[in-house]
XYZ file of C-alpha atoms in Angstrom:
474
model
C -74.978 100.471 -57.679
C -77.339 97.518 -57.680
C -76.382 94.651 -59.827
C -78.680 93.377 -62.218
C -81.051 90.483 -61.456
C -80.014 86.896 -62.452
C -82.858 85.496 -63.790
C -83.142 82.180 -62.405
C -84.301 78.995 -65.299
C -86.009 77.057 -62.272
C -89.890 75.609 -61.714
C -91.861 77.119 -58.564
C -91.708 73.574 -57.311
C -88.032 73.476 -56.957
C -88.375 76.950 -55.258
C -90.712 75.823 -52.727
C -89.018 72.695 -52.310
C -86.317 74.349 -51.552
C -87.602 77.176 -48.741
C -88.884 73.743 -47.037
C -85.682 72.429 -46.588
C -82.669 74.280 -45.133
C -79.279 73.441 -47.384
C -75.976 72.021 -46.132
C -73.607 74.133 -46.526
C -69.882 73.606 -47.110
C -67.418 76.176 -47.148
C -64.338 75.547 -48.573
C -60.927 77.793 -48.225
C -57.662 77.752 -49.649
C -54.684 78.715 -47.939
C -52.478 81.558 -50.144
C -54.142 80.590 -53.737
C -53.989 83.184 -55.778
C -56.837 84.557 -58.512
C -54.840 83.498 -61.299
C -53.887 80.006 -60.130
C -57.295 78.249 -61.080
C -57.670 77.556 -64.408
C -61.644 79.289 -64.803
C -59.950 82.435 -63.903
C -57.224 82.427 -66.268
C -54.152 80.195 -65.629
C -52.990 78.986 -69.042
C -50.559 76.771 -67.762
C -51.875 74.812 -64.630
C -55.062 73.175 -64.693
C -57.588 72.540 -61.835
C -60.477 70.681 -63.295
C -62.628 70.151 -60.393
C -62.822 73.486 -58.997
C -63.589 74.470 -62.552
C -66.958 72.693 -62.519
C -67.477 73.654 -59.496
C -67.386 77.081 -61.272
C -69.489 75.769 -64.286
C -72.341 74.548 -61.764
C -72.381 77.895 -59.804
C -71.418 81.343 -59.815
C -68.292 83.505 -59.564
C -68.113 86.593 -57.526
C -65.199 88.745 -59.903
C -65.107 91.158 -57.190
C -64.615 89.694 -53.239
C -61.994 89.887 -51.147
C -60.164 88.184 -47.970
C -60.609 89.849 -45.016
C -56.706 90.692 -44.907
C -53.811 89.999 -46.751
C -52.418 87.554 -44.562
C -53.823 84.231 -42.752
C -54.879 85.087 -39.199
C -56.382 88.285 -39.494
C -58.449 87.013 -42.468
C -59.974 83.580 -40.762
C -60.700 86.101 -37.922
C -62.727 88.231 -39.867
C -64.703 85.234 -42.067
C -65.158 83.611 -38.539
C -66.828 86.631 -36.949
C -68.054 88.798 -39.670
C -66.237 91.640 -38.405
C -63.498 93.589 -40.890
C -59.972 94.665 -39.346
C -61.214 98.081 -38.050
C -63.138 96.470 -35.831
C -62.287 92.825 -35.721
C -59.666 91.506 -32.609
C -57.354 89.728 -34.679
C -56.175 92.369 -37.118
C -51.992 90.723 -37.818
C -50.274 87.799 -37.521
C -48.810 87.937 -33.470
C -47.704 85.253 -31.017
C -48.761 85.635 -27.336
C -45.600 83.581 -24.724
C -47.493 80.981 -23.097
C -50.234 81.136 -25.434
C -48.829 81.201 -29.395
C -51.124 82.519 -31.780
C -53.275 85.427 -31.004
C -56.789 83.728 -30.272
C -59.911 84.832 -30.302
C -62.191 86.357 -27.313
C -65.226 85.121 -25.811
C -67.192 87.881 -26.313
C -67.054 87.761 -29.822
C -69.282 85.743 -31.370
C -68.511 82.761 -34.158
C -69.794 82.285 -37.308
C -70.592 78.575 -36.341
C -72.296 79.779 -33.201
C -74.138 82.175 -35.085
C -75.044 79.449 -37.308
C -76.667 77.027 -34.639
C -78.553 79.906 -33.134
C -82.810 79.735 -33.258
C -81.632 77.101 -35.680
C -81.361 72.897 -35.962
C -78.078 73.348 -37.725
C -75.004 71.056 -36.653
C -71.148 72.259 -37.141
C -67.986 70.854 -37.932
C -64.420 71.959 -39.020
C -61.516 69.698 -40.774
C -58.542 71.708 -41.230
C -56.485 74.963 -40.270
C -57.969 76.932 -37.524
C -55.065 79.713 -36.785
C -57.408 81.713 -34.133
C -56.211 80.222 -30.824
C -54.052 77.286 -30.196
C -53.500 74.220 -28.240
C -53.220 76.610 -25.202
C -56.118 78.854 -25.279
C -59.945 77.855 -24.781
C -60.138 79.431 -28.048
C -60.211 76.291 -30.011
C -62.686 75.666 -32.865
C -64.340 73.029 -29.939
C -64.581 75.716 -28.301
C -66.123 78.068 -30.346
C -68.819 76.419 -31.943
C -67.974 73.563 -34.054
C -69.431 70.374 -32.499
C -66.920 68.777 -34.391
C -63.591 69.509 -35.150
C -60.466 67.956 -36.344
C -56.907 69.455 -37.711
C -54.048 71.163 -36.567
C -53.505 73.633 -33.482
C -50.792 76.216 -33.571
C -48.663 75.729 -30.157
C -46.345 78.379 -28.591
C -43.405 77.908 -30.709
C -42.763 78.572 -34.619
C -44.292 75.693 -37.073
C -41.221 74.865 -39.542
C -43.544 72.163 -41.182
C -46.001 71.968 -44.248
C -48.808 69.239 -44.925
C -45.813 66.622 -44.775
C -46.711 65.890 -41.028
C -46.050 61.784 -40.453
C -43.501 62.840 -37.605
C -45.873 63.240 -35.325
C -46.788 59.524 -34.752
C -44.718 57.358 -33.298
C -44.304 53.536 -35.088
C -47.324 52.438 -33.024
C -49.596 55.453 -34.618
C -50.079 57.327 -30.847
C -49.392 60.905 -31.227
C -46.249 62.102 -29.834
C -45.871 64.121 -26.568
C -45.821 68.441 -26.227
C -42.209 67.581 -24.963
C -41.585 65.795 -28.702
C -43.484 67.728 -31.119
C -42.362 71.003 -29.677
C -38.539 70.502 -29.845
C -39.678 69.871 -33.706
C -41.277 72.661 -34.218
C -44.438 70.742 -35.655
C -48.333 72.104 -34.856
C -49.882 69.116 -33.411
C -53.197 67.825 -34.491
C -56.476 67.320 -32.586
C -59.932 65.810 -33.063
C -62.580 67.468 -30.377
C -60.716 68.561 -27.878
C -57.888 65.407 -27.820
C -54.689 64.895 -29.727
C -55.611 62.482 -32.680
C -54.059 58.726 -32.875
C -54.140 57.111 -35.529
C -56.614 54.042 -36.754
C -55.395 51.446 -39.013
C -57.484 52.844 -41.655
C -55.080 56.141 -41.008
C -52.136 54.035 -40.355
C -52.389 52.463 -43.706
C -52.438 56.170 -45.287
C -48.733 56.225 -43.829
C -46.858 58.724 -44.368
C -49.499 61.234 -43.316
C -50.087 63.945 -45.703
C -52.039 66.482 -42.960
C -54.380 68.099 -46.385
C -55.452 64.163 -47.536
C -56.430 63.233 -43.988
C -58.203 66.722 -43.162
C -60.295 64.897 -47.149
C -60.307 61.771 -45.239
C -61.988 63.252 -42.351
C -64.454 65.509 -44.083
C -65.673 63.006 -46.356
C -66.638 60.582 -43.549
C -68.088 63.566 -42.157
C -70.540 63.667 -45.342
C -70.912 60.280 -45.872
C -71.699 59.134 -42.553
C -71.651 61.747 -39.388
C -73.192 64.452 -40.043
C -76.626 65.511 -38.971
C -79.053 67.272 -41.032
C -78.781 70.469 -42.244
C -74.622 70.950 -41.595
C -72.488 73.389 -41.714
C -69.155 72.268 -42.867
C -65.831 74.397 -42.937
C -62.977 72.885 -44.730
C -59.354 74.781 -44.409
C -57.210 73.808 -46.400
C -53.493 74.141 -45.773
C -52.609 74.008 -49.582
C -50.533 75.898 -51.076
C -49.193 77.253 -48.226
C -44.924 77.229 -48.075
C -42.700 75.142 -47.347
C -43.241 74.040 -51.107
C -43.616 70.240 -50.790
C -43.691 68.106 -53.833
C -46.626 65.597 -53.917
C -45.636 62.126 -54.804
C -48.724 61.129 -55.643
C -49.848 64.048 -57.806
C -46.483 63.942 -60.541
C -45.572 66.781 -62.681
C -44.587 65.430 -65.977
C -42.508 68.752 -66.968
C -39.371 68.436 -65.939
C -37.593 71.744 -67.082
C -39.529 73.881 -64.619
C -37.115 74.691 -61.358
C -37.766 72.078 -58.484
C -40.134 74.147 -56.514
C -42.273 75.371 -58.917
C -42.866 71.879 -59.516
C -43.848 71.174 -56.020
C -46.270 74.263 -56.587
C -47.702 72.632 -59.715
C -48.075 69.268 -57.568
C -49.504 71.062 -54.757
C -51.852 72.635 -56.591
C -52.916 69.447 -58.063
C -53.837 68.238 -55.032
C -55.569 70.963 -53.692
C -57.910 70.547 -56.915
C -58.159 66.563 -56.373
C -59.031 66.920 -52.657
C -61.954 69.272 -53.952
C -63.058 67.010 -56.274
C -63.573 63.786 -53.504
C -65.532 66.686 -51.364
C -67.990 66.823 -54.422
C -67.912 63.216 -55.240
C -68.560 62.482 -51.618
C -71.412 64.426 -51.749
C -72.676 62.896 -55.311
C -72.321 59.584 -53.559
C -74.362 60.693 -50.613
C -77.328 61.792 -52.566
C -76.292 64.824 -51.141
C -75.293 67.448 -54.221
C -78.785 69.121 -54.976
C -79.394 70.200 -50.998
C -76.041 71.446 -50.410
C -74.165 75.164 -51.171
C -70.694 74.421 -51.453
C -68.633 78.059 -51.304
C -65.192 78.366 -52.552
C -62.451 80.687 -51.958
C -59.025 81.407 -50.183
C -57.692 83.216 -46.961
C -55.677 85.917 -48.790
C -53.443 86.636 -52.271
C -50.950 84.531 -53.764
C -47.864 83.875 -52.192
C -44.056 84.360 -53.446
C -42.454 82.363 -50.701
C -40.309 79.715 -51.393
C -41.628 79.932 -55.129
C -42.007 83.022 -57.466
C -45.810 83.855 -57.681
C -45.003 85.475 -61.427
C -43.749 81.983 -62.928
C -47.237 80.801 -63.423
C -48.547 83.731 -63.146
C -50.530 83.429 -60.004
C -51.819 86.946 -59.064
C -53.342 86.863 -63.221
C -54.360 90.865 -63.656
C -53.232 91.983 -60.210
C -50.737 93.767 -58.787
C -48.681 92.379 -56.198
C -49.217 89.422 -54.034
C -49.745 88.067 -50.374
C -49.304 91.107 -47.674
C -50.249 93.667 -50.222
C -52.909 95.982 -50.405
C -52.856 95.957 -54.236
C -55.564 93.533 -56.022
C -53.185 91.225 -55.936
C -52.491 90.219 -51.962
C -56.555 89.984 -51.481
C -58.916 89.884 -54.373
C -60.096 86.451 -54.129
C -62.025 83.568 -55.944
C -65.443 83.288 -54.717
C -67.321 80.257 -56.163
C -70.748 79.462 -54.780
C -72.667 76.404 -56.482
C -76.243 76.018 -55.032
C -77.886 73.523 -57.607
C -82.052 75.061 -58.549
C -80.949 78.418 -56.861
C -77.894 79.422 -58.726
C -77.466 79.543 -61.782
C -74.774 77.583 -63.822
C -72.095 79.316 -65.077
C -72.822 82.755 -63.984
C -70.967 85.650 -62.393
C -71.913 88.565 -60.389
C -69.877 91.444 -60.149
C -71.212 92.589 -56.717
C -68.515 93.947 -54.376
C -68.015 91.615 -51.445
C -65.951 90.653 -48.872
C -65.152 87.847 -45.997
C -67.673 90.116 -43.544
C -70.056 88.925 -45.507
C -70.309 85.404 -45.099
C -71.256 85.590 -41.634
C -74.589 87.179 -42.299
C -75.229 85.789 -45.743
C -75.296 81.990 -44.414
C -76.989 83.314 -41.250
C -79.880 84.765 -43.683
C -79.838 81.081 -45.792
C -79.814 79.637 -42.472
C -82.594 80.883 -40.638
C -79.917 82.866 -38.292
C -80.295 86.191 -36.445
C -77.058 88.201 -37.389
C -75.082 88.896 -34.892
C -74.770 92.529 -34.165
C -71.244 92.625 -34.435
C -71.353 91.996 -38.198
C -69.895 94.853 -40.441
C -71.260 92.331 -43.420
C -74.215 92.694 -45.990
C -75.826 89.239 -46.554
C -75.663 88.567 -50.319
C -78.511 85.957 -50.911
C -80.442 88.383 -52.698
C -77.808 88.375 -55.406
C -76.830 84.825 -55.758
C -81.425 84.099 -55.745
C -81.703 86.973 -58.548
C -82.751 89.465 -56.372
C -82.111 92.807 -55.496
C -78.890 93.208 -54.000
C -77.745 96.142 -51.357
C -74.314 97.372 -52.114
C -71.172 98.324 -49.433
C -71.085 101.988 -48.902
C -67.173 100.995 -48.528
C -64.659 98.221 -47.958
C -62.240 98.766 -45.242
C -59.112 97.138 -44.071
C -55.615 97.547 -41.932
C -52.615 95.699 -41.748
C -49.165 95.737 -40.137
C -46.702 94.004 -42.738
C -45.129 94.536 -45.939
C -44.824 92.250 -48.846
C -41.720 91.390 -47.478
C -42.924 90.164 -44.203
C -41.544 93.119 -42.286
C -43.708 94.434 -39.518
C -44.453 97.990 -38.912
C -45.232 99.017 -41.772
C -48.695 100.433 -40.959
C -51.175 100.963 -43.837
C -54.734 101.096 -44.693
C -57.133 100.689 -47.939
C -60.632 101.477 -48.783
C -62.606 100.236 -51.790
C -65.778 102.690 -52.666
C -67.256 101.511 -55.763
C -64.472 101.995 -58.789
C -61.997 104.048 -56.655
C -59.437 102.374 -54.071
C -57.314 104.106 -51.741
C -54.058 102.945 -49.979
C -52.595 105.027 -46.991
C -49.014 104.225 -46.061
C -49.126 105.796 -42.642
C -45.663 105.804 -41.430
C -44.403 107.561 -44.832
C -47.812 109.743 -44.813
C -48.099 108.450 -48.662
C -51.682 107.991 -49.784
C -52.312 106.131 -53.448
C -55.600 106.300 -55.335
C -56.786 103.950 -58.139
C -59.372 103.849 -60.568
C -60.088 100.151 -60.706
C -62.578 100.524 -63.673
C -59.896 102.174 -65.829
C -56.787 100.976 -64.258
C -57.457 97.534 -62.670
C -53.157 96.997 -62.442
C -52.908 99.940 -60.666
C -50.357 101.221 -62.539
C -51.188 105.019 -62.190
C -51.413 106.798 -58.813
C -54.143 109.299 -59.179
C -54.646 110.594 -55.785
C -52.902 114.118 -57.063
C -55.802 114.806 -59.255
C -58.974 113.730 -56.908
C -58.245 115.743 -54.041
C -61.718 115.441 -53.256
C -61.992 111.255 -53.488
C -58.729 110.920 -51.704
C -60.166 113.484 -48.607
C -63.300 111.453 -48.592
C -61.877 107.974 -48.274
C -59.811 109.639 -45.783
C -62.783 110.420 -43.461
C -63.899 106.828 -43.862
C -60.745 105.380 -42.815
C -61.073 107.364 -39.828
C -64.478 106.410 -39.499
C -63.783 102.329 -39.995
C -61.137 102.076 -37.291
C -60.731 101.505 -33.876
C -58.161 101.400 -31.628
C -56.957 97.864 -30.888
C -54.278 97.413 -27.714
C -53.227 94.406 -29.380
C -52.643 95.626 -32.831
C -52.324 99.850 -32.651
C -52.177 101.237 -35.445
C -51.885 105.259 -35.617
C -48.935 107.172 -34.307
C -50.651 107.799 -31.387
C -51.524 104.627 -30.491
C -48.382 102.992 -31.174
C -46.702 105.634 -28.909
C -48.716 104.786 -26.105
C -47.989 101.555 -25.919
């Protein structure tokens, strides 16, 4: 099914101008933000004016999916253009002496792809989670000309965005021996531990996402070269729940953890607003594409995702293969190209970002990519559709590993297979968006077709065995 073309209200001169000059690209990724957390998508209690403004000036994709229902593999899909049946990282896993599962050198990353045969420069500010400080797969190793943000290590992280303890009284970053004992992930800039300047000393106590925003704004204002790709990966609104005093919540009747969540969401929205203002101030808005999304569905850690209806009309939350686990907001603003206030029901996913951005940049799409460019759709042209979308994962919604499952989106059909229990669920999302009625027994032909897709889309991975026979060999 092809989406209806959008008729663009622009003149030929503007279109010709855009063709001559490659646009800057900014991709903003929130962490654990639910589809229902944004007021432009139905949130009735909390307000996200800056993200709403972005939506009003751009296009909302109403059927967009994350790469996975959890952080690490979802970001791997975003950076490699491969769905989790092919990706090297398919779950959250740590290796002794290394930390989180890293990418591998033979896999082309998004910034590397964008720089192939183009003049694009690349920068990243924020959370990577695809190779820590003890690996050779950090952003600075994997295609970003500039990198600022936290890197994982060989221990669990116990901190959120309030990370002032990483620096001593003079602003020098404390050494590994100290931060590993505290179990707080270190902050790096271009391959080195980051020490605070006089400017950053004045910002103490340090809030990581505030600092990430400040670095991104500085890059836009002074450090960028044309054209550029800037990836901003926030840690908000991921647990722990940390009340932001700079973003007070007036309602004192809410539970403490929900007041903290509300302040965190308000902070995230304000940070997005600062990025947009920086573009305005630098005169870059008209030639910059801004994309906003989240790495997976709403979380229910240290707060209740139901309190603010963070999943909206969708079922469950992070780690689930029901829609609430990975149906995500996707907003694309491109002045003069994308119609303001428009919507698209094109079915898309994180693995489409690589071919789309390569298409925009004029770079060849790596052969490894499973994605389809949605550039034609946002330009109002004939859009190719996916035959299907596929995912696999090894946890349940309670973080318990060993609960292996697969999911497929096939037109309006959605199939979920729980491998250990040999249970198959089938839903018609057009008629049952909340996935309340399992109709697998009524449509055996659709079930069989989806089972065949699951076999076709999955390739074995020694790091993340999925099928029973694969696990038996490990």
